[in-house]
Coordinates of C-alpha atoms and ligand atoms in Angstrom, one line a residue:
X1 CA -26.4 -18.1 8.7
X2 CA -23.8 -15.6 7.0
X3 CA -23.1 -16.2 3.5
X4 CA -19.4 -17.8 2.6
X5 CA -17.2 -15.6 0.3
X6 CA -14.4 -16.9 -1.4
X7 CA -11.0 -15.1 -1.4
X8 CA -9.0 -16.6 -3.8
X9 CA -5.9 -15.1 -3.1
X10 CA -3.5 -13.0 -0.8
X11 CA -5.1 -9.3 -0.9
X12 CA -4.4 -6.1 1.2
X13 CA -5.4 -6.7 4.8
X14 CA -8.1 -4.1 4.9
X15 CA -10.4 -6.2 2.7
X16 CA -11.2 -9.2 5.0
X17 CA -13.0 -7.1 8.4
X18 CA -14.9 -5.6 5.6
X19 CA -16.4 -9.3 4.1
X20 CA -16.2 -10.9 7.7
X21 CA -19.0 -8.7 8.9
X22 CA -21.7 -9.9 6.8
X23 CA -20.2 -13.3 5.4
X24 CA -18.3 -16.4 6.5
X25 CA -14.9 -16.0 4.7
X26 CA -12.8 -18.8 3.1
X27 CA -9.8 -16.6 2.2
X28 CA -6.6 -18.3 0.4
X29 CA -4.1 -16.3 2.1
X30 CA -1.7 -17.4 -0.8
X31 CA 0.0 -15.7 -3.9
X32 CA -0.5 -19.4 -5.5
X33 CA -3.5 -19.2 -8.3
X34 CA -6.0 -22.0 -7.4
X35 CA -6.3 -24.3 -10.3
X36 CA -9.6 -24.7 -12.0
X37 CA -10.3 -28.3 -10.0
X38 CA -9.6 -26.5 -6.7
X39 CA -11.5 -23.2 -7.7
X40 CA -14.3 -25.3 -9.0
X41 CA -14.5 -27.2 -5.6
X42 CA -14.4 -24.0 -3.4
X43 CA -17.2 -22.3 -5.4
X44 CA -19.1 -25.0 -4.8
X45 CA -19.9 -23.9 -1.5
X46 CA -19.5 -20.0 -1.9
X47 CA -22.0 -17.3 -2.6
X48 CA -19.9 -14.6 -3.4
X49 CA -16.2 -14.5 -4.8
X50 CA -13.2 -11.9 -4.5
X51 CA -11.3 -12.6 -7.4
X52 CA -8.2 -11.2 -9.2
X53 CA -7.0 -10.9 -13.0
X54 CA -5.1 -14.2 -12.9
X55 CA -8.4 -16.2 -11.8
X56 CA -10.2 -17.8 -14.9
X57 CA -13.4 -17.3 -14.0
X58 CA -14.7 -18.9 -17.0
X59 CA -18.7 -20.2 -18.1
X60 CA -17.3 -24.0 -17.0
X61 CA -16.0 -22.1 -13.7
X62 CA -19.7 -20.2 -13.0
X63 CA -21.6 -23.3 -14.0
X64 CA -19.9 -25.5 -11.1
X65 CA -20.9 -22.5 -8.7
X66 CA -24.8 -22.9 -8.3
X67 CA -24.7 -20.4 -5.2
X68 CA -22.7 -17.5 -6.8
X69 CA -24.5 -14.4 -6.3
X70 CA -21.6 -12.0 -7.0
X71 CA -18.6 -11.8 -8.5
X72 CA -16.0 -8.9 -7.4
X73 CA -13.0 -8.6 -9.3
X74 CA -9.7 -6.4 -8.0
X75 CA -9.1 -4.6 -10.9
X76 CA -10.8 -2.3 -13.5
X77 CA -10.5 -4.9 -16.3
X78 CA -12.7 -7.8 -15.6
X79 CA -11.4 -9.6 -19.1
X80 CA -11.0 -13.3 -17.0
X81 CA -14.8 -13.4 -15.9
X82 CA -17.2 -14.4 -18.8
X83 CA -20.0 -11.7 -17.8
X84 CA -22.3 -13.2 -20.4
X85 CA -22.3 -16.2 -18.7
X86 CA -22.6 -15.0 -15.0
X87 CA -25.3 -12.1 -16.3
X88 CA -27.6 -15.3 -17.9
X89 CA -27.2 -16.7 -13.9
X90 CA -28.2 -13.5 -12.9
X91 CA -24.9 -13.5 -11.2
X92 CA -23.7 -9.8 -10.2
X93 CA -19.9 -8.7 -11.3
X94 CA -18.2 -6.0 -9.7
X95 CA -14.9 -4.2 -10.7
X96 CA -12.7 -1.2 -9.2
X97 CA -12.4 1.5 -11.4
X98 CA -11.2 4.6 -10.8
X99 CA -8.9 4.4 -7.6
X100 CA -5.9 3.2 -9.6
X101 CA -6.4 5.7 -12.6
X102 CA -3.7 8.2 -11.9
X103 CA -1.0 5.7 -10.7
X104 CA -2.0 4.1 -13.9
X105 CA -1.7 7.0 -15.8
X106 CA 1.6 7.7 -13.8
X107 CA 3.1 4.6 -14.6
X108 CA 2.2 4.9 -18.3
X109 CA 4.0 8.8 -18.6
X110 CA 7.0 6.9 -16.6
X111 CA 7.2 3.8 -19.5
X112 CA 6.4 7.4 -22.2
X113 CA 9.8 8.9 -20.7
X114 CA 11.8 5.7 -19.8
X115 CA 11.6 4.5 -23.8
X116 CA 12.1 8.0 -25.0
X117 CA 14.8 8.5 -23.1
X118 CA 16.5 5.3 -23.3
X119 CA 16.6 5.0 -19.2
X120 CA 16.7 0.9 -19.1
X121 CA 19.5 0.7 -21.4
X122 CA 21.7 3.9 -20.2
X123 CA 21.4 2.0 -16.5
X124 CA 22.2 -1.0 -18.2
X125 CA 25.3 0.5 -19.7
X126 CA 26.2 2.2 -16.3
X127 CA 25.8 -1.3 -14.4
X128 CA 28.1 -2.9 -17.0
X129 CA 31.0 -0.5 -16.3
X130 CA 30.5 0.4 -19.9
X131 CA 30.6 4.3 -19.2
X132 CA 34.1 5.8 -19.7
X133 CA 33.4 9.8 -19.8
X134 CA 30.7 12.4 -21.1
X135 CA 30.4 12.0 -25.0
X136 CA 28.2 14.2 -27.0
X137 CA 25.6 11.5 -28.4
X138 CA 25.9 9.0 -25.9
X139 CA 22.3 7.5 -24.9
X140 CA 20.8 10.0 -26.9
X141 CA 16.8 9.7 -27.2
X142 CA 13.9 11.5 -28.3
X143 CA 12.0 14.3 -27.4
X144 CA 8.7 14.5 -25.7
X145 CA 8.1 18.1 -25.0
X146 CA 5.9 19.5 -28.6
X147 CA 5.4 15.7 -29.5
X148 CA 2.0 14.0 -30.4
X149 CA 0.4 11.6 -28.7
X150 CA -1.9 9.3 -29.7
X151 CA -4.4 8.1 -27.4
X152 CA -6.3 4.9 -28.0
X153 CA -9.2 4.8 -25.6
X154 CA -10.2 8.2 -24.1
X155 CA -12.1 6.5 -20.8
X156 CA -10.7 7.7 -17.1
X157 CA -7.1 6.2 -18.0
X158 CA -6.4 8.1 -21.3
X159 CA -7.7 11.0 -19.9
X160 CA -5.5 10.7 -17.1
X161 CA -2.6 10.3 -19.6
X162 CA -3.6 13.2 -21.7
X163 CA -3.5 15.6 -18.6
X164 CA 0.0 14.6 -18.2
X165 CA 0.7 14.8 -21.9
X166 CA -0.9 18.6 -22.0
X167 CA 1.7 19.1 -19.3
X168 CA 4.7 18.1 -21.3
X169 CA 3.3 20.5 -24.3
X170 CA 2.8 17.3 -26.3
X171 CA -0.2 17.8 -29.0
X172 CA -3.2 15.2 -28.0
X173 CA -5.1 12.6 -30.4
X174 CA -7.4 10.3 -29.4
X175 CA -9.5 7.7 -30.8
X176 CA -12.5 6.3 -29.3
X177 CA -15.8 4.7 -30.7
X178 CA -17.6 7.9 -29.4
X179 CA -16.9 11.2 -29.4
X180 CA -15.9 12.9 -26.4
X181 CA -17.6 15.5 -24.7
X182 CA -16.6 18.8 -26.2
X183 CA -15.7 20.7 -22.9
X184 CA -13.2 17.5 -22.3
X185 CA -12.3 17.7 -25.9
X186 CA -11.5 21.6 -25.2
X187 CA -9.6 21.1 -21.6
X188 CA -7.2 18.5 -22.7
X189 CA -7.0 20.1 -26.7
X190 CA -7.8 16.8 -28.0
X191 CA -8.9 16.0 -31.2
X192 CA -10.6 12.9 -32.6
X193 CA -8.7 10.9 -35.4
X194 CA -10.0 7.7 -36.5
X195 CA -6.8 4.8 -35.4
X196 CA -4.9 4.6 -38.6
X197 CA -4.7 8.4 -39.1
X198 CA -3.8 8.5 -35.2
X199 CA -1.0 5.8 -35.7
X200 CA -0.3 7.9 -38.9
X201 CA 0.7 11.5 -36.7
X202 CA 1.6 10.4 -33.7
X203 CA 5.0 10.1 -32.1
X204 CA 3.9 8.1 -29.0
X205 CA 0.7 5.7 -29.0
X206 CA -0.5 4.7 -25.9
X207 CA -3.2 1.8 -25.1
X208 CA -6.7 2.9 -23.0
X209 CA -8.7 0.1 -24.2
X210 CA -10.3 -2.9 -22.2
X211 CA -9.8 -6.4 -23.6
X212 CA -13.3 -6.9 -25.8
X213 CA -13.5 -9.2 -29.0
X214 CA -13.5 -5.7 -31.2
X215 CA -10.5 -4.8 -29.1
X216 CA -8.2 -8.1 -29.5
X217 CA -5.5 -7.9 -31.7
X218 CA -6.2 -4.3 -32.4
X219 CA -2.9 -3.4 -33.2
X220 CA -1.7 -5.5 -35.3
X221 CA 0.5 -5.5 -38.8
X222 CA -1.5 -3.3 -40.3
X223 CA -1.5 -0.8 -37.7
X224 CA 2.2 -1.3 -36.9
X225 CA 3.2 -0.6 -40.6
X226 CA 0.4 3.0 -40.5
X227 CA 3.2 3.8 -37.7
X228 CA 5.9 6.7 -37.7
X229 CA 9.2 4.8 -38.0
X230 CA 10.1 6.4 -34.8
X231 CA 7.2 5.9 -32.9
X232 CA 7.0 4.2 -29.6
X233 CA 3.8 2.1 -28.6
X234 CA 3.4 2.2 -24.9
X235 CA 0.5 -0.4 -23.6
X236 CA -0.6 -0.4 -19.8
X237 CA -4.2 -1.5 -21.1
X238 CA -4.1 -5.8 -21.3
X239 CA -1.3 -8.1 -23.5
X240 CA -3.7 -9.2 -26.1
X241 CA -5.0 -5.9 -27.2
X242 CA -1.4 -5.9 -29.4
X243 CA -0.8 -8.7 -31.5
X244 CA 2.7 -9.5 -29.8
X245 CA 4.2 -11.7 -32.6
X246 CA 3.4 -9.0 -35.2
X247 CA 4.9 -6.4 -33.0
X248 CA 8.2 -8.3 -32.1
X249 CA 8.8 -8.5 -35.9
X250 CA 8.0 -4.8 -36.6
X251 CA 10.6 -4.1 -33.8
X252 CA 13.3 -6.1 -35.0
X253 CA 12.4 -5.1 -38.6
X254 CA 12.9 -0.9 -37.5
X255 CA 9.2 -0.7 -38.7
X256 CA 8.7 1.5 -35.1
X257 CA 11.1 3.1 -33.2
X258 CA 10.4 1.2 -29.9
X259 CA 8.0 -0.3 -27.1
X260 CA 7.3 0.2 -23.6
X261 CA 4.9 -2.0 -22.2
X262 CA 3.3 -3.3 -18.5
X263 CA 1.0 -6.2 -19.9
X264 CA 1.6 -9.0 -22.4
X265 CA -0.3 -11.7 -24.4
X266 CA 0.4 -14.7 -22.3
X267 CA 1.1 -13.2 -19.2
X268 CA 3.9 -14.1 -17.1
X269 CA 5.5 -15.2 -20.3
X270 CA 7.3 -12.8 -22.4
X271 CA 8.2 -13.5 -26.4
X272 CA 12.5 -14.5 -25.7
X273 CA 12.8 -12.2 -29.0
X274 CA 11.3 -9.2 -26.7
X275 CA 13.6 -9.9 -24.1
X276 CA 16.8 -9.6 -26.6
X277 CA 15.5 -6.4 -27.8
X278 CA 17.4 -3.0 -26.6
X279 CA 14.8 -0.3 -27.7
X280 CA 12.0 -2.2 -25.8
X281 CA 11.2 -0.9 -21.7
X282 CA 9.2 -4.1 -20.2
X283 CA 7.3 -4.4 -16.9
X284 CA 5.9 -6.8 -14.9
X285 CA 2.1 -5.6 -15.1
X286 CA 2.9 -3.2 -11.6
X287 CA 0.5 0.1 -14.0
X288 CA -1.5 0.4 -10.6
X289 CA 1.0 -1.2 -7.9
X290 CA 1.0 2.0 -5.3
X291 CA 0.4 -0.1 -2.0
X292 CA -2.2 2.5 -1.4
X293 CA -4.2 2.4 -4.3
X294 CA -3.9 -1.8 -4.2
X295 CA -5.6 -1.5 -0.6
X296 CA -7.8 0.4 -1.6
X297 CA -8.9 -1.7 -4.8
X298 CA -9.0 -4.8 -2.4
X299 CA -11.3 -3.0 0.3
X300 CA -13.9 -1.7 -2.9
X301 CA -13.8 -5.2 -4.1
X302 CA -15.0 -6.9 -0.7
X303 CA -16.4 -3.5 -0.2
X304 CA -19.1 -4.4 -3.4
X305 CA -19.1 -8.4 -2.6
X306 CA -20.2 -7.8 1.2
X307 CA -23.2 -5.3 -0.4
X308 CA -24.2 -8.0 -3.0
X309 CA -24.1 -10.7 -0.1
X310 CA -25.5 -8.6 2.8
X311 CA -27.9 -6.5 1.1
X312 CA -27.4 -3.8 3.7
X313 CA -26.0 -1.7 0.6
X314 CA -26.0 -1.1 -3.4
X315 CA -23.0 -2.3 -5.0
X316 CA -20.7 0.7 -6.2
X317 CA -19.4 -1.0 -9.4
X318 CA -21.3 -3.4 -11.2
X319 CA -20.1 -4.3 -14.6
X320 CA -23.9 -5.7 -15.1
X321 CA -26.2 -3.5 -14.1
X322 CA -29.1 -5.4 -15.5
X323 CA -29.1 -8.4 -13.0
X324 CA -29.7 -5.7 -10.2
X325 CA -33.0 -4.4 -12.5
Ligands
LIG402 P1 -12.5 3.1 -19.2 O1 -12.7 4.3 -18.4 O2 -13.7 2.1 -19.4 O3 -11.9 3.5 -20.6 C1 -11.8 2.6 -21.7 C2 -12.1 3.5 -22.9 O4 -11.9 2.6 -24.1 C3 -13.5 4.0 -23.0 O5 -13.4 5.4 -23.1 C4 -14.0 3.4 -24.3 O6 -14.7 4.5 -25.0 C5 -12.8 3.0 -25.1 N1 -13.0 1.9 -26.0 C6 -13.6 0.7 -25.7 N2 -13.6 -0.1 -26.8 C7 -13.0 0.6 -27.7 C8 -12.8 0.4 -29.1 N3 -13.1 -0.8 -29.7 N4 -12.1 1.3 -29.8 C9 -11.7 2.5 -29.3 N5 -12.0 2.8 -28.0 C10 -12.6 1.9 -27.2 O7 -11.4 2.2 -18.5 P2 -10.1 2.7 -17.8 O8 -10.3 2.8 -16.3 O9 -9.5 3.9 -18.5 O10 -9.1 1.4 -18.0 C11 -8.8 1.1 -19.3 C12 -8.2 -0.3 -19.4 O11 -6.9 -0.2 -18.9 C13 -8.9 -1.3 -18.4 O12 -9.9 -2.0 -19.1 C14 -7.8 -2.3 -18.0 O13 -7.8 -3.4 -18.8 C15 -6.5 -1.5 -18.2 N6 -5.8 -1.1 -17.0 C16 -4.6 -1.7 -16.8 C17 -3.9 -1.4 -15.6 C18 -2.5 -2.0 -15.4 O14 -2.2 -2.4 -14.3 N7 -1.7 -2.1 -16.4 C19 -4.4 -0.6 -14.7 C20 -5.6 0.0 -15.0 C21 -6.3 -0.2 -16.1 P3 -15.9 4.2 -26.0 O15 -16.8 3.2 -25.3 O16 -16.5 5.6 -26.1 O17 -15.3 3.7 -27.2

C-alpha cells in the first residue's frame, strides 16, 4: 500500500502528480491553517507531511505523529518545525533553498530603493490629491549609488543582495559567524566587519539570517542605537530576528532614519505604532512571491517528501542529514 502524505494547505498545482505517484495524498486544498487539534489528528495517519511557514510543527505536533517519516517544508527557513525533536524520531526534514534566492534578493533591493526613495509615501501623496506642481525638495530621499551596505548573513540571499548592491556602486560589509571564501570576498569587494562596527558604517542594513536562538532578537536596542541616524534597516530574513518593540521606539525616537521590512514578529499582526509611521515601507511577507519560483518551491517540497516516502530517490534538501546516516 502507498504511503499517505499530508498537504496541509493550498500549494501550486504542480506539486500533487508529483506526491500522488508514490503516496496516497490527503491534500487541504485550503488557504485556512489547520489548528493544532486538526493537524494532530491528520498526522496521525500520515507518513510524510508538506508543510508551510504558518504550520506549527512543534515537538507536541511530532510526538502525536508516530508514522512521520519526513517532513518537507515550502520554504528555505524551516523556523516552525522543531528539528531537534523530529531528528531524535529519526524523522527526515526537508526545505527549498535556493530557487527563491534572487526574487528574494529582488524584493529586498526593491524595499532598499522604495525606503530610500520615499516611493510608499510620494504615491501616497499622489493618491491624496496632495500634489499641486514640481517643487524643488519635494519627496526628497536618499542616495544609494556610493552608499554602504551592511549585510547580516552572507549565505545564498546576502550574496544575492550584494551582487545587486556592487551594481549600484554601493561599498559591501558583511558579517557572518565565518569568514567567507576569499575569491567571494574578492568578486563582490566585501569585507568582514564584526555587527556593531557593520551597524556603525553602514547606510543600509539588510537581514540574511535564519531564525536560530543566537539569531533572535539580534537587533535589538543596542544595535539600533550603534546605528547611523540615517540608516535604514531592511529585513526580508524572519520577524523575530529584530526586536520589533525596540525598533518601533528607535523609529519614532529618529534613532534611524527608516525601515523597510517583508516579515514581522507576530506575523500577520503588525505593531499599530508601525503602521502610523511615514518613514517605514511594509510588506506582507511576498520576499519570494514570483508565481514561478512558488511552483517551483511547492514541486521541490513534494519533490523531497515523495523521495523520503518512495525511496526511489535521495532527498535534495535535508536540513538533517544525520537521520539519513
Ligand atoms: P543561507 O544560505 O543559509 O544563509 C544564511 C546565512 O546566515 C549563512 O551564510 C550563515 O553563515 C549566516 N548566519 C547564520 N547564523 C548567523 C549568526 N548568528 N550571525 C551571523 N550570520 C549568521 O540562507 P538563505 O537562503 O540566504 O536565506 C536566509 C534566510 O532568509 C532564511 O533562513 C529565511 O528565513 C529568510 N528568507 C525569507 C524570505 C522571505 O520570503 N522574506 C525568502 C527567502 C529566505 P554562517 O553560518 O557562516 O554564519
Amino acid at each position: 500500500m502507498k504511503p499517505r502524505a499530508l498537504v496541509t494547505r493550498h500549494v501550486y498545482p504542480a506539486a500533487i502528480p508529483i506526491l500522488q505517484e508514490h503516496c496516497v495524498v490527503d491534500y487541504q486544498d485550503s488557504y485556512e491553517v489547520l489548528s493544532e487539534p486538526r493537524l494532530m489528528r491528520k498526522l496521525a495517519l500520515a507518513e510524510g507531511v508538506v508543510c508551510q511557514l504558518t504550520d506549527p510543527i512543534s515537538r507536541a505536533v511530532i510526538e502525536a505523529a508516530p508514522k512521520l517519516k519526513v517532513i518537507s517544508q515550502v520554504a528555505v527557513g524551516y523556523d516552525n518545525i522543531d528539528v531537534t525533536a523530529a531528528t531524535e524520531r529519526g524523522i527526515v526534514v526537508t526545505n527549498t533553498p535556493g530557487v527563491l534566492t534572487e526574487a528574494t534578493a529582488d524584493m529586498t533591493f526593491a524595499l532598499l530603493l522604495a525606503a530610500a526613495r520615499k516611493l510608499p509615501a510620494a504615491e501616497r501623496y499622489l493618491r491624496a490629491g496632495k500634489w499641486q506642481r514640481w517643487d524643488v525638495d519635494l519627496l526628497c530621499g536618499g542616495d544609494v549609488h556610493g552608499q554602504t551596505i551592511g549585510i547580516v548573513g552572507l549565505g545564498r540571499v546576502g550574496q544575492a543582495v550584494a551582487r545587486r548592491a556592487r551594481g549600484f556602486g554601493m561599498r559591501v560589509l558583511y558579517t557572518a559567524r565565518h569568514e567567507a571564501e576569499h575569491a567571494l570576498e574578492e568578486e563582490l569587494q566585501a569585507t568582514r566587519l564584526p555587527l556593531d562596527t557593520l551597524l556603525a558604517e553602514s547606510d543600509y542594513v539588510s537581514l540574511h539570517v535564519p531564525l536560530t536562538d543566537e539569531t533572535h532578537h539580534m537587533i535589538s536596542v543596542p544595535q539600533l542605537c550603534a546605528m547611523r541616524s540615517h540608516a535604514i534597516l531592511i529585513n526580508t530574513a524572519r520577524g523575530p530576528v529584530i526586536d520589533e518593540r525596540a525598533l518601533v521606539a528607535a523609529l519614532e525616537e529618529g534613532l534611524i532614519g527608516g525601515a523597510a521590512l517583508d516579515v514581522f514578529e507576530h506575523e500577520p499582526t503588525i505593531p499599530p505604532a508601525l503602521l502610523e509611521l511615514d518613514n517605514v515601507v511594509l510588506l506582507p511577507h511576498i520576499g519570494s512571491a514570483v508565481s514561478s519560483v512558488r511552483s517551483l518551491m511547492c514541486a521541490l517540497a513534494a519533490r523531497d517528501c515523495a523521495a523520503v516516502l518512495g525511496g526511489h530517490e535521495p532527498p535534495s534538501h535535508v536540513v538533517n542529514p544525520e537521520v539519513l546516516r
